mmCIF file of C-alpha atoms in Angstrom:
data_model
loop_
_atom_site.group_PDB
_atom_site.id
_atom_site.type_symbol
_atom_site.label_atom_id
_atom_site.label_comp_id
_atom_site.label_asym_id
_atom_site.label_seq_id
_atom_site.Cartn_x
_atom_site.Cartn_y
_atom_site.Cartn_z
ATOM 1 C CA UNK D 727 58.340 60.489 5.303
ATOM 2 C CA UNK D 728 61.631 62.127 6.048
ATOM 3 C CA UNK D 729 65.162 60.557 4.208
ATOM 4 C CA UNK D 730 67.921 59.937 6.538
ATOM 5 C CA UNK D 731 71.337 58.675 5.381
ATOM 6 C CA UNK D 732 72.387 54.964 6.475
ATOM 7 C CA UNK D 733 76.205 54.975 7.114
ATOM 8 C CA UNK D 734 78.176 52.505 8.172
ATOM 9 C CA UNK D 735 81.052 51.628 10.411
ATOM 10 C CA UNK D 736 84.050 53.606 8.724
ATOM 11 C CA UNK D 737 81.023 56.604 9.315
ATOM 12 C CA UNK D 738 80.510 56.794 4.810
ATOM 13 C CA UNK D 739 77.083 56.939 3.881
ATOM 14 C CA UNK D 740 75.841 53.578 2.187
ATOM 15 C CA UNK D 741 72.195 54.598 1.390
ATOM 16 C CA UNK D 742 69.430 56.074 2.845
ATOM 17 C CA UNK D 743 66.263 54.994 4.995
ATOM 18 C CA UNK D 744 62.778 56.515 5.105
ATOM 19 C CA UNK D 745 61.931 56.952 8.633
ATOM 20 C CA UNK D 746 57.864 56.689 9.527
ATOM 21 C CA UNK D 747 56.546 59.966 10.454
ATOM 22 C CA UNK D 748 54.162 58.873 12.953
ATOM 23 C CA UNK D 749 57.041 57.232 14.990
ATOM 24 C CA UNK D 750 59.876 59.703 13.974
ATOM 25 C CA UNK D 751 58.468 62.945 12.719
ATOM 26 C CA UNK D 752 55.684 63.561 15.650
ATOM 27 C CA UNK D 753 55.383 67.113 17.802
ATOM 28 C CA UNK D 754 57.043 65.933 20.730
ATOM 29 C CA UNK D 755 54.656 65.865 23.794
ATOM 30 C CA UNK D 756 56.370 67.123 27.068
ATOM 31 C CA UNK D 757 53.756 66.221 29.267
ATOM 32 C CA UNK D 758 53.696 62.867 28.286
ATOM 33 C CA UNK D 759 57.785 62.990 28.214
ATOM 34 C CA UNK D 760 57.404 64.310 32.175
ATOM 35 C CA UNK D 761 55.002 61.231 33.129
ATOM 36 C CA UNK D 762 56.945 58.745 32.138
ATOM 37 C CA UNK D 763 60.292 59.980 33.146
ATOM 38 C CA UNK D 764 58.794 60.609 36.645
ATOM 39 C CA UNK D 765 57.027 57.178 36.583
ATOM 40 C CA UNK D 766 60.707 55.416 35.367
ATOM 41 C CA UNK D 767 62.809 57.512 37.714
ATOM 42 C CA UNK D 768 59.910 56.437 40.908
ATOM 43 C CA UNK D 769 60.244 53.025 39.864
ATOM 44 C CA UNK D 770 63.636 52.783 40.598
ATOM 45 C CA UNK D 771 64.029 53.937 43.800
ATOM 46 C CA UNK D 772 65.073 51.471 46.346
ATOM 47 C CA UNK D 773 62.429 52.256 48.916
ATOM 48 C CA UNK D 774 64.701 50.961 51.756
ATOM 49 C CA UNK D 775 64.248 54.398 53.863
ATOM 50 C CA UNK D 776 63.682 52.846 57.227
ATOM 51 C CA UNK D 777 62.803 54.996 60.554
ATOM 52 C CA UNK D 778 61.590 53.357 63.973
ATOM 53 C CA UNK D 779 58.537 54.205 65.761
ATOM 54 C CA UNK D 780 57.570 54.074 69.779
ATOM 55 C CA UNK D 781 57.223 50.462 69.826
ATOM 56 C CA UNK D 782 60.764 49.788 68.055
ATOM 57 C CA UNK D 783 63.241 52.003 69.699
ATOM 58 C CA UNK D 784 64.769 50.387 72.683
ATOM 59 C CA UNK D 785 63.772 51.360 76.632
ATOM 60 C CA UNK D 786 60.962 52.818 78.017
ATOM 61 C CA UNK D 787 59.700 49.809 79.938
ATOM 62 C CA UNK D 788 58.265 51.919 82.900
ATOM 63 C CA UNK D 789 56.641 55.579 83.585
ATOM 64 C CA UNK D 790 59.783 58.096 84.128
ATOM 65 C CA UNK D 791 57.874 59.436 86.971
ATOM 66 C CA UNK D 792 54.500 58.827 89.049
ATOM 67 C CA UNK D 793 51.465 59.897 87.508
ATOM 68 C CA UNK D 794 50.522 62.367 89.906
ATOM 69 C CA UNK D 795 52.268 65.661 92.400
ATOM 70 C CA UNK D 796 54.764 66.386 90.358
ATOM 71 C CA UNK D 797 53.750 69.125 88.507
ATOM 72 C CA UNK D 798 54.823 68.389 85.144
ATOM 73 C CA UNK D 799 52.496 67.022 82.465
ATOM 74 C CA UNK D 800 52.054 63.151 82.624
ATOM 75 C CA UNK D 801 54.127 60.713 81.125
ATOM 76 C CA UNK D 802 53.738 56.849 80.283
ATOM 77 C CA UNK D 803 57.047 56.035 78.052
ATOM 78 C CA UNK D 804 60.651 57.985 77.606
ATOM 79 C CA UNK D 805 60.293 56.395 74.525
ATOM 80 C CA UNK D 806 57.270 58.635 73.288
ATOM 81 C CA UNK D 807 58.465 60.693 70.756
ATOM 82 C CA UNK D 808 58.127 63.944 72.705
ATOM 83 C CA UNK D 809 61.031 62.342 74.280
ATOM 84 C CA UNK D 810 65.132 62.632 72.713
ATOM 85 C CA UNK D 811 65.594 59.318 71.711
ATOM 86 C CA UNK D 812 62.078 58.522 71.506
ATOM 87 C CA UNK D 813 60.053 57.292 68.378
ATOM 88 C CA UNK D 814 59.785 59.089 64.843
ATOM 89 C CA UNK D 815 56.360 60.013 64.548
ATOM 90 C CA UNK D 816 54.915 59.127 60.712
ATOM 91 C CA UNK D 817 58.622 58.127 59.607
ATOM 92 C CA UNK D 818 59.327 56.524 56.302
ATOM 93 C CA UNK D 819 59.299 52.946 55.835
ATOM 94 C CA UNK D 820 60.570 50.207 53.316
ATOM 95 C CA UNK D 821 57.661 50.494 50.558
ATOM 96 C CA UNK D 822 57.359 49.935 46.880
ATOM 97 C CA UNK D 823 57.466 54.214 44.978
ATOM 98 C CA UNK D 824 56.438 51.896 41.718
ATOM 99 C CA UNK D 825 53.755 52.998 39.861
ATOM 100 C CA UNK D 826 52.549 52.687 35.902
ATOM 101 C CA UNK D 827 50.866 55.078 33.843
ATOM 102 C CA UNK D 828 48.494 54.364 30.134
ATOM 103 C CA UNK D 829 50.026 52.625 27.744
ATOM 104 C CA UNK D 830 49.121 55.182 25.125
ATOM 105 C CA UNK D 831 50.677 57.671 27.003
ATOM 106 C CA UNK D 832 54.084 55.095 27.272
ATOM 107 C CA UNK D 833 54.126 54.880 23.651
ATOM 108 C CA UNK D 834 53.364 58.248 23.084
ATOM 109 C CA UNK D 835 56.392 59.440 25.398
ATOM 110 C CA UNK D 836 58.726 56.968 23.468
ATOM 111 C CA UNK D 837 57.619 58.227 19.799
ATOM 112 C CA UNK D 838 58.013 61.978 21.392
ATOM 113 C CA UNK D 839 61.961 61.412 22.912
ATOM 114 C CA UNK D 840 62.804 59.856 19.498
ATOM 115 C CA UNK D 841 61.331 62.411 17.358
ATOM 116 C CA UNK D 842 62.858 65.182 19.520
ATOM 117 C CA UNK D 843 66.402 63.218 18.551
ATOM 118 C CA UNK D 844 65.534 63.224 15.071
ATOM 119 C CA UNK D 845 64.693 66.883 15.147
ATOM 120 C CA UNK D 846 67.945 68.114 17.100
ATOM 121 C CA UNK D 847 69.988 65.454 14.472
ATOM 122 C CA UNK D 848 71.288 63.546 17.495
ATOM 123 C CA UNK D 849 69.722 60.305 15.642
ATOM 124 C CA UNK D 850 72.045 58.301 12.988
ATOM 125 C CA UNK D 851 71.545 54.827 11.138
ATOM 126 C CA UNK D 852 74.358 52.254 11.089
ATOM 127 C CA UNK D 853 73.896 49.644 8.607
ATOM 128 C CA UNK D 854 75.142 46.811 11.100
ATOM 129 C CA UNK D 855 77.809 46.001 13.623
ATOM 130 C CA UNK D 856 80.810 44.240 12.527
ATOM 131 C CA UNK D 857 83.759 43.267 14.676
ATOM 132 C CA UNK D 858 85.562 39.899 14.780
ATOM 133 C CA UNK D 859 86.769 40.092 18.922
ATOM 134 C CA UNK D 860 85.534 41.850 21.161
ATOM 135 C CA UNK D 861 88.099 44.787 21.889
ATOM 136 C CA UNK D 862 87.057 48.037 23.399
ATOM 137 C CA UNK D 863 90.226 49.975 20.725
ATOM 138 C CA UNK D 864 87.956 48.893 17.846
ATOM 139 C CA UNK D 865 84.618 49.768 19.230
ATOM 140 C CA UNK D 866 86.047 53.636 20.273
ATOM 141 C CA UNK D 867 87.395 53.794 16.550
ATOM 142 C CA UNK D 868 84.011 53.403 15.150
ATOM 143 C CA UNK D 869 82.578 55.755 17.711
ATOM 144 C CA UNK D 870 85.041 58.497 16.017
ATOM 145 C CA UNK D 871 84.249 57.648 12.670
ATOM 146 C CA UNK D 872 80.368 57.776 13.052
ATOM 147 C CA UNK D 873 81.168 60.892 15.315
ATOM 148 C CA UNK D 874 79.387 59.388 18.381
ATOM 149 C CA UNK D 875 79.889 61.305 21.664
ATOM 150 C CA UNK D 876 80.669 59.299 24.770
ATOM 151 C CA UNK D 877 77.235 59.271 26.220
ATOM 152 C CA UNK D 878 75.942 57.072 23.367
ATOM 153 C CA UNK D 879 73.019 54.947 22.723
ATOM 154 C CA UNK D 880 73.111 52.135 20.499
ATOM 155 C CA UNK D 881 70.059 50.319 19.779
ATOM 156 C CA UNK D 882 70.408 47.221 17.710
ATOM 157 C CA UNK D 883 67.973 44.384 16.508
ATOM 158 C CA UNK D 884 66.616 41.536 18.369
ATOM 159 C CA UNK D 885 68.031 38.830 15.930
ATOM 160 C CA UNK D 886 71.167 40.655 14.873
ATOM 161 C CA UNK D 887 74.569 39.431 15.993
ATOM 162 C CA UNK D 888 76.337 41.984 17.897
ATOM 163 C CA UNK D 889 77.974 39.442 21.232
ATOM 164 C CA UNK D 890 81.427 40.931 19.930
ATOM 165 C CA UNK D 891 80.269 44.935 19.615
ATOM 166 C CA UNK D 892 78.353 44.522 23.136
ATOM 167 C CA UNK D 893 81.085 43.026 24.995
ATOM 168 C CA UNK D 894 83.508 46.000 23.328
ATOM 169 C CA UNK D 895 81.433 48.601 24.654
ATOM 170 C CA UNK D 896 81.212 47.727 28.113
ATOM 171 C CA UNK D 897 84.228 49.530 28.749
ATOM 172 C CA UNK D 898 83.040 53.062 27.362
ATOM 173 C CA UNK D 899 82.391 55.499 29.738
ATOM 174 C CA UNK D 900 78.274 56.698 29.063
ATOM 175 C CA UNK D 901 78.061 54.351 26.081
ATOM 176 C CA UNK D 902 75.373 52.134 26.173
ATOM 177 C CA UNK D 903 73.857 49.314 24.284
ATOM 178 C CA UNK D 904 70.188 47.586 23.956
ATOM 179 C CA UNK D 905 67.952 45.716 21.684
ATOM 180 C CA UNK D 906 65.257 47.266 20.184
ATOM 181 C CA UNK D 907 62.832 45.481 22.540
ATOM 182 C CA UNK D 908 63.994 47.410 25.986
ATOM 183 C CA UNK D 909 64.271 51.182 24.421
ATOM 184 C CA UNK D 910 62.821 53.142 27.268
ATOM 185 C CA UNK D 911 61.942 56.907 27.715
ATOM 186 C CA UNK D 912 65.064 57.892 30.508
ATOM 187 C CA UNK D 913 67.857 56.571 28.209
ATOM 188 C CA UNK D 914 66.596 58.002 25.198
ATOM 189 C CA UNK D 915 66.343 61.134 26.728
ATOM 190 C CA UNK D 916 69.012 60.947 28.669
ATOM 191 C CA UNK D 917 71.993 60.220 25.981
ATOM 192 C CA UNK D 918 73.376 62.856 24.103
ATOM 193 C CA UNK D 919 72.927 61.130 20.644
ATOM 194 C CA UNK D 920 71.504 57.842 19.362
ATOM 195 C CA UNK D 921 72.587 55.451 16.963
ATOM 196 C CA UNK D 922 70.127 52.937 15.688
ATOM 197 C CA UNK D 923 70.768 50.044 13.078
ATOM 198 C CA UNK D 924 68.593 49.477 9.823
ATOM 199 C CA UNK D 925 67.297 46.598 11.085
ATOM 200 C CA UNK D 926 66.368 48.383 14.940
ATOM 201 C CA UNK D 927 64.599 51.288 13.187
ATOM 202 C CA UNK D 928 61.966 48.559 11.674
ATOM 203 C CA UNK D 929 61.324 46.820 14.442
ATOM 204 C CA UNK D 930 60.681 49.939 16.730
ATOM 205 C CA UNK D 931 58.767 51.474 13.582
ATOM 206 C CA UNK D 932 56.461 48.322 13.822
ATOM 207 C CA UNK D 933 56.040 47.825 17.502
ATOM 208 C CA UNK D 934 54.862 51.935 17.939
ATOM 209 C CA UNK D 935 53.061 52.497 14.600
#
């Protein structure tokens, strides 16, 4: 199991935590990274792309011409979608892109992104949160000290107290903040360093060992 230093909010190293290797020290698996990035990123798409067919675009209540002597090729609706004006032929409508993939292949795409963190040292341990009001001055100070970049993730415990640290992070630019419960494959992979507390790191060591 590798050793990595738990600091805390003044960024001074307090002691040190064993991280689990099958959680922290795998060979990250890109395939599995890709599936669930593409199943997240689907997922969230509105699905609201709306075109009208033939029978929704207004007109078209009679032939444009008689069936027959005129030459050209027969006609029933300006409103056909030969027509300018006329209906979109196979055009999108509102629908649901959602889709899920295997389980094992969710956890395995979770255990991958945090490993890959680990391995390019954008992962750090805070022993806890601390801050008596919620002020956005305090929570950027201890984003210097622990030399957090703006686009941030903090992951803290279920049952830990953090109201005050949440509320003062709101106002960060890229900095985010979530429970240990709701870690998900795009924002892992998508911040430029994470920042987990002691008490996080066990609970997302049990749930994916």
């Amino acid at each position: 199991m590798a050793k990595i230093d738990v600091i805390n909010q003044e960024g001074k190293v307090v002691s040190s935590l064993e991280l689990n290797d099958a959680v922290f020290g795998i060979e990250p698996n890109q395939q599995a990274l890709y599936d669930a990035l593409k199943m997240q990123m689907a997922s969230s798409r509105q699905g609201t792309a709306d075109t009208k067919g033939r029978s929704e675009v207004s007109g078209g209540g009679r032939k444009p011409y008689r069936q027959k002597g005129t030459g050209r090729a027969r006609q029933g609706s300006i409103r056909a979608t030969q027509f300018r004006g006329g209906g979109t032929v196979f055009g999108a409508t509102p629908r649901s892109y959602a889709y899920r993939i295997n389980k094992k292949v969710r956890r395995l795409a979770l255990k991958s992104a945090l490993s890959e963190k680990v391995a390019e040292t954008a992962f750090s341990v805070l022993d806890k949160f601390e801050i008596a009001e919620p002020k956005t001055k305090t929570f950027v100070s201890i984003m210097e000290a622990i030399e957090a970049p703006k686009k941030t993730l903090f992951v803290v415990g279920q049952e830990e107290d953090v109201q005050n640290a949440y509320l003062s992070s709101r106002n960060v630019p890229g900095c985010q903040m979530m429970t240990s419960n709701l870690i998900n494959v795009y924002d892992l992979v998508n911040a430029n360093k994470i920042v987990m507390t002691s008490a996080a790191v066990k609970e997302v060591e049990e749930a994916l060992a």
